[in-house]
Short mmCIF file of C-alpha atoms and ligand atoms in Angstrom, two decimals:
data_model
loop_
_atom_site.label_atom_id
_atom_site.label_comp_id
_atom_site.label_asym_id
_atom_site.label_seq_id
_atom_site.Cartn_x
_atom_site.Cartn_y
_atom_site.Cartn_z
CA MET R 1 -65.09 68.85 4.19
CA SER R 2 -65.67 72.46 2.81
CA GLY R 3 -67.67 73.48 -0.16
CA PHE R 4 -64.25 75.37 -1.73
CA PRO R 5 -63.21 73.33 -4.55
CA MET R 6 -59.67 70.97 -4.29
CA LEU R 7 -57.37 69.54 -6.17
CA SER R 8 -58.56 66.01 -7.52
CA ALA R 9 -55.69 64.27 -8.81
CA THR R 10 -54.61 61.40 -6.90
CA GLU R 11 -51.04 60.87 -8.47
CA ILE R 12 -48.75 63.77 -9.93
CA THR R 13 -45.28 63.59 -11.28
CA SER R 14 -42.15 65.38 -11.85
CA ASP R 15 -38.17 64.54 -12.59
CA LEU R 16 -37.86 62.68 -9.70
CA LEU R 17 -40.90 62.11 -7.44
CA LEU R 18 -44.54 60.59 -7.33
CA LEU R 19 -46.96 62.37 -5.66
CA ARG R 20 -49.44 59.40 -5.00
CA LYS R 21 -51.86 58.02 -1.89
CA ALA R 22 -50.30 55.92 0.93
CA HIS R 23 -49.70 51.78 0.25
CA ASP R 24 -49.47 49.77 3.16
CA THR R 25 -46.06 49.39 2.71
CA ASP R 26 -45.18 53.29 3.94
CA ARG R 27 -46.36 52.85 7.21
CA ASP R 28 -42.99 52.84 8.28
CA GLY R 29 -41.73 55.99 7.10
CA LEU R 30 -45.41 57.88 7.42
CA ILE R 31 -44.65 57.09 11.12
CA GLU R 32 -40.72 57.68 11.37
CA LEU R 33 -42.55 61.13 10.07
CA GLN R 34 -44.68 61.66 13.16
CA THR R 35 -41.83 60.35 15.52
CA ASP R 36 -38.46 61.87 14.26
CA PRO R 37 -37.33 64.76 16.67
CA GLN R 38 -35.31 66.59 13.98
CA VAL R 39 -38.45 66.34 11.73
CA ARG R 40 -40.84 67.30 14.56
CA VAL R 41 -38.81 70.35 16.15
CA TYR R 42 -41.15 73.08 14.75
CA LEU R 43 -44.40 70.62 14.74
CA GLY R 44 -44.78 70.19 18.63
CA GLY R 45 -42.17 67.53 19.09
CA PRO R 46 -42.14 63.77 18.13
CA ARG R 47 -45.47 61.84 19.05
CA ALA R 48 -45.18 58.93 20.96
CA ARG R 49 -44.35 55.87 18.62
CA SER R 50 -47.31 53.68 20.56
CA ASP R 51 -50.40 56.33 20.06
CA VAL R 52 -48.72 56.81 15.96
CA GLU R 53 -48.59 52.67 15.74
CA GLN R 54 -52.52 52.97 16.93
CA TYR R 55 -53.27 55.81 14.41
CA PHE R 56 -52.33 53.60 12.05
CA ASP R 57 -53.35 50.16 13.10
CA ALA R 58 -57.24 51.91 13.54
CA VAL R 59 -56.93 53.91 10.36
CA GLY R 60 -55.35 51.43 8.13
CA THR R 61 -52.01 53.19 6.69
CA ALA R 62 -53.57 53.62 3.06
CA ASN R 63 -56.45 55.46 4.68
CA THR R 64 -54.76 58.11 6.09
CA THR R 65 -54.52 60.42 2.45
CA ASN R 66 -57.89 59.83 1.76
CA LYS R 67 -58.94 63.82 1.94
CA PRO R 68 -58.19 65.27 -1.59
CA GLY R 69 -55.05 67.22 -2.12
CA THR R 70 -52.85 64.80 0.45
CA TYR R 71 -50.21 62.76 -0.93
CA VAL R 72 -47.31 60.75 0.15
CA ILE R 73 -44.11 62.03 -2.16
CA ALA R 74 -42.33 59.34 -3.38
CA ASP R 75 -39.08 58.29 -5.46
CA ASN R 76 -40.46 57.70 -8.65
CA ALA R 77 -37.94 55.40 -9.49
CA THR R 78 -38.39 53.58 -6.19
CA ASP R 79 -41.27 54.13 -5.11
CA ARG R 80 -39.98 54.56 -1.59
CA LEU R 81 -41.49 57.13 0.19
CA ILE R 82 -39.98 60.38 0.69
CA GLY R 83 -42.19 62.78 2.39
CA THR R 84 -45.80 63.67 2.76
CA LEU R 85 -47.65 66.99 1.04
CA MET R 86 -50.65 68.53 2.04
CA LEU R 87 -52.77 71.45 0.03
CA ASN R 88 -55.93 71.59 1.78
CA ARG R 89 -57.99 74.25 2.90
CA ARG R 90 -56.79 76.92 5.89
CA SER R 91 -59.77 76.79 8.55
CA ALA R 92 -61.43 79.68 9.35
CA ASP R 93 -61.36 80.11 12.89
CA ARG R 94 -57.84 79.06 12.89
CA PRO R 95 -55.46 82.58 12.64
CA GLY R 96 -53.50 83.56 9.78
CA HIS R 97 -55.88 84.57 6.40
CA VAL R 98 -55.68 86.87 3.40
CA THR R 99 -59.39 86.31 2.62
CA GLU R 100 -62.36 87.47 4.95
CA ASP R 101 -63.54 84.25 4.48
CA GLY R 102 -60.84 82.45 4.88
CA GLU R 103 -60.62 78.88 3.98
CA GLU R 104 -57.96 79.52 1.19
CA LEU R 105 -55.52 76.71 -0.11
CA GLU R 106 -52.67 75.72 2.43
CA LEU R 107 -49.62 74.02 1.47
CA SER R 108 -47.74 71.89 4.13
CA TYR R 109 -44.92 69.48 3.62
CA LEU R 110 -42.60 67.08 5.56
CA LEU R 111 -39.63 65.14 4.48
CA ARG R 112 -37.85 62.50 6.05
CA ARG R 113 -34.51 63.70 7.46
CA SER R 114 -33.03 61.62 4.58
CA ALA R 115 -34.10 63.42 2.02
CA TRP R 116 -33.35 66.80 3.32
CA GLY R 117 -30.88 69.66 1.36
CA ALA R 118 -31.52 67.84 -2.47
CA GLY R 119 -34.19 70.16 -3.65
CA LEU R 120 -36.93 67.34 -3.33
CA ALA R 121 -39.38 69.62 -1.39
CA PHE R 122 -39.16 72.26 -3.70
CA GLU R 123 -39.39 69.55 -6.74
CA ALA R 124 -42.63 68.57 -5.02
CA ALA R 125 -44.18 71.58 -3.59
CA ALA R 126 -44.25 73.23 -7.27
CA ALA R 127 -45.22 70.06 -8.93
CA ALA R 128 -48.13 70.25 -6.96
CA LEU R 129 -48.96 73.87 -7.08
CA ARG R 130 -48.84 73.59 -10.89
CA ALA R 131 -51.19 70.85 -10.86
CA ALA R 132 -53.54 72.90 -8.79
CA ALA R 133 -52.80 75.94 -10.92
CA GLU R 134 -53.83 73.85 -14.01
CA GLU R 135 -57.51 72.66 -12.26
CA LEU R 136 -58.39 75.76 -9.85
CA PRO R 137 -59.06 78.55 -10.46
CA ASP R 138 -56.85 81.63 -9.50
CA GLN R 139 -56.92 82.39 -5.20
CA PRO R 140 -54.60 82.51 -3.25
CA VAL R 141 -52.46 79.78 -1.50
CA LEU R 142 -50.84 80.33 1.78
CA VAL R 143 -47.61 78.70 3.79
CA VAL R 144 -47.66 78.76 7.67
CA THR R 145 -44.14 78.20 9.11
CA GLN R 146 -42.65 78.85 12.51
CA THR R 147 -40.64 82.21 12.03
CA ALA R 148 -38.04 79.52 13.35
CA ASN R 149 -38.04 76.73 10.68
CA GLU R 150 -35.31 78.45 8.74
CA ARG R 151 -35.51 75.71 6.33
CA SER R 152 -38.58 75.71 5.32
CA LEU R 153 -38.97 79.39 4.91
CA ARG R 154 -36.09 79.28 2.62
CA LEU R 155 -38.68 77.02 0.95
CA VAL R 156 -41.13 79.16 0.83
CA THR R 157 -39.19 82.23 -0.64
CA ARG R 158 -37.76 80.09 -3.41
CA LEU R 159 -41.06 78.96 -4.35
CA GLY R 160 -41.81 82.73 -4.98
CA PHE R 161 -44.72 83.14 -2.19
CA GLN R 162 -44.45 86.38 -0.34
CA ARG R 163 -44.07 86.76 3.70
CA VAL R 164 -47.13 88.97 4.45
CA SER R 165 -47.33 88.92 8.18
CA THR R 166 -46.29 87.00 11.61
CA PHE R 167 -49.08 85.44 14.18
CA GLU R 168 -49.01 83.23 17.23
CA GLU R 169 -50.33 79.83 17.00
CA HIS R 170 -49.39 76.90 18.80
CA ASP R 171 -47.43 78.88 21.71
CA ALA R 172 -45.10 80.11 18.97
CA GLN R 173 -44.63 83.08 16.03
CA GLN R 174 -45.83 81.71 12.98
CA THR R 175 -45.02 83.49 9.40
CA LEU R 176 -47.64 83.40 7.31
CA GLY R 177 -47.00 83.37 3.57
CA VAL R 178 -48.49 84.41 0.48
CA ALA R 179 -48.78 83.39 -3.87
CA SER R 180 -51.02 83.45 -6.50
CA LEU R 181 -52.12 79.93 -7.46
CA HIS R 182 -51.78 80.74 -11.43
CA SER R 183 -48.11 82.26 -10.84
CA PHE R 184 -47.31 78.06 -10.68
CA ASN R 185 -48.64 77.71 -13.80
CA ALA R 186 -46.05 76.20 -16.05
C1 COA W 1 -39.07 72.02 5.35
C2 COA W 1 -38.56 70.85 4.74
C3 COA W 1 -39.29 69.97 3.36
C4 COA W 1 -37.32 71.63 4.14
O1 COA W 1 -36.53 70.41 2.93
P1 COA W 1 -35.37 70.86 1.94
O2 COA W 1 -34.96 69.89 1.76
O3 COA W 1 -34.58 71.84 2.86
O4 COA W 1 -36.09 72.02 0.89
P2 COA W 1 -35.74 71.96 -0.54
O5 COA W 1 -36.40 70.84 -1.29
O6 COA W 1 -36.18 73.52 -0.47
O7 COA W 1 -34.25 71.78 -1.08
C5 COA W 1 -32.97 72.74 -0.67
C6 COA W 1 -31.88 72.27 -0.31
O8 COA W 1 -31.56 71.41 -0.97
C7 COA W 1 -30.31 71.47 -1.67
N1 COA W 1 -30.54 71.47 -3.39
C8 COA W 1 -30.00 70.75 -3.59
N2 COA W 1 -29.91 70.35 -5.22
C9 COA W 1 -31.14 71.29 -5.21
C10 COA W 1 -32.04 71.26 -6.62
N3 COA W 1 -31.88 70.95 -7.35
N4 COA W 1 -32.75 72.50 -6.47
C11 COA W 1 -33.05 73.34 -5.19
N5 COA W 1 -32.44 72.78 -4.00
C12 COA W 1 -31.36 71.83 -4.20
C13 COA W 1 -30.05 73.50 -1.90
O9 COA W 1 -28.81 73.83 -1.79
C14 COA W 1 -31.01 73.26 -0.30
O10 COA W 1 -29.88 73.02 0.63
P3 COA W 1 -29.81 73.89 1.66
O11 COA W 1 -31.01 74.45 2.56
O12 COA W 1 -28.57 73.37 3.24
O13 COA W 1 -29.09 75.16 1.48
C15 COA W 1 -37.21 69.71 5.55
O14 COA W 1 -36.68 70.49 6.32
C16 COA W 1 -38.26 69.42 6.62
O15 COA W 1 -39.14 68.11 5.77
N6 COA W 1 -38.28 69.93 7.90
C17 COA W 1 -39.54 69.43 8.56
C18 COA W 1 -41.15 69.49 8.54
C19 COA W 1 -41.59 70.95 8.48
O16 COA W 1 -41.07 71.51 9.40
N7 COA W 1 -42.50 71.47 7.55
C20 COA W 1 -42.64 72.63 7.60
C21 COA W 1 -44.24 72.79 8.06
S1 COA W 1 -45.30 73.15 6.93
#
């Protein structure tokens, strides 16, 4: 891991959601996120179920969110898994940066198909960004999403990110969004 500071909270709560570390009972939901063709349309397509199962068996479901800034998004009433969210560092050797050194904070999110269209990705992202803004110095935060991923771009705009450029990665055009971390302070 780089020496750049990360969000250290292991739990973040909002009105409807709890961002938390994975439990073994999240296994089926996490496998669905990797294998659902609709969820994976702009993420390189669905992964083979057997490969994903092997990965969870080898790593252990509860260990898949060990990295700081990596969360399961759960319904805070039922604890059911809704999706995952990451606020990690965008490695300097990938394209899409706004600073010389790279390694900026980067937000990404993935919701089960059944949870789309209810404002839950917005609520999860806003809560994570607010927690990061309270803990970390002001700095740019990036979102990279395929330009064809209109749902994700609507969310990026609603969160207050500016679209600053496009570039090619994974054989597709990506849009780079940027915001100042402290713009998410409550
Ligand atoms: C990208 C993704 C997270 C967006 O999910 P989403 O539910 O559309 O996102 P939001 O939380 O912003 O919800 C917005 C929708 O909820 C509706 N909504 C309902 N109540 C709402 C509320 N209280 N607040 C905001 N929006 C609300 C909005 O009208 C909007 O619906 P619409 O897009 O049909 O107009 C989801 O499509 C997904 O997981 N895609 C697959 C993974 C992916 O591509 N990730 C991006 C890579 S970083």
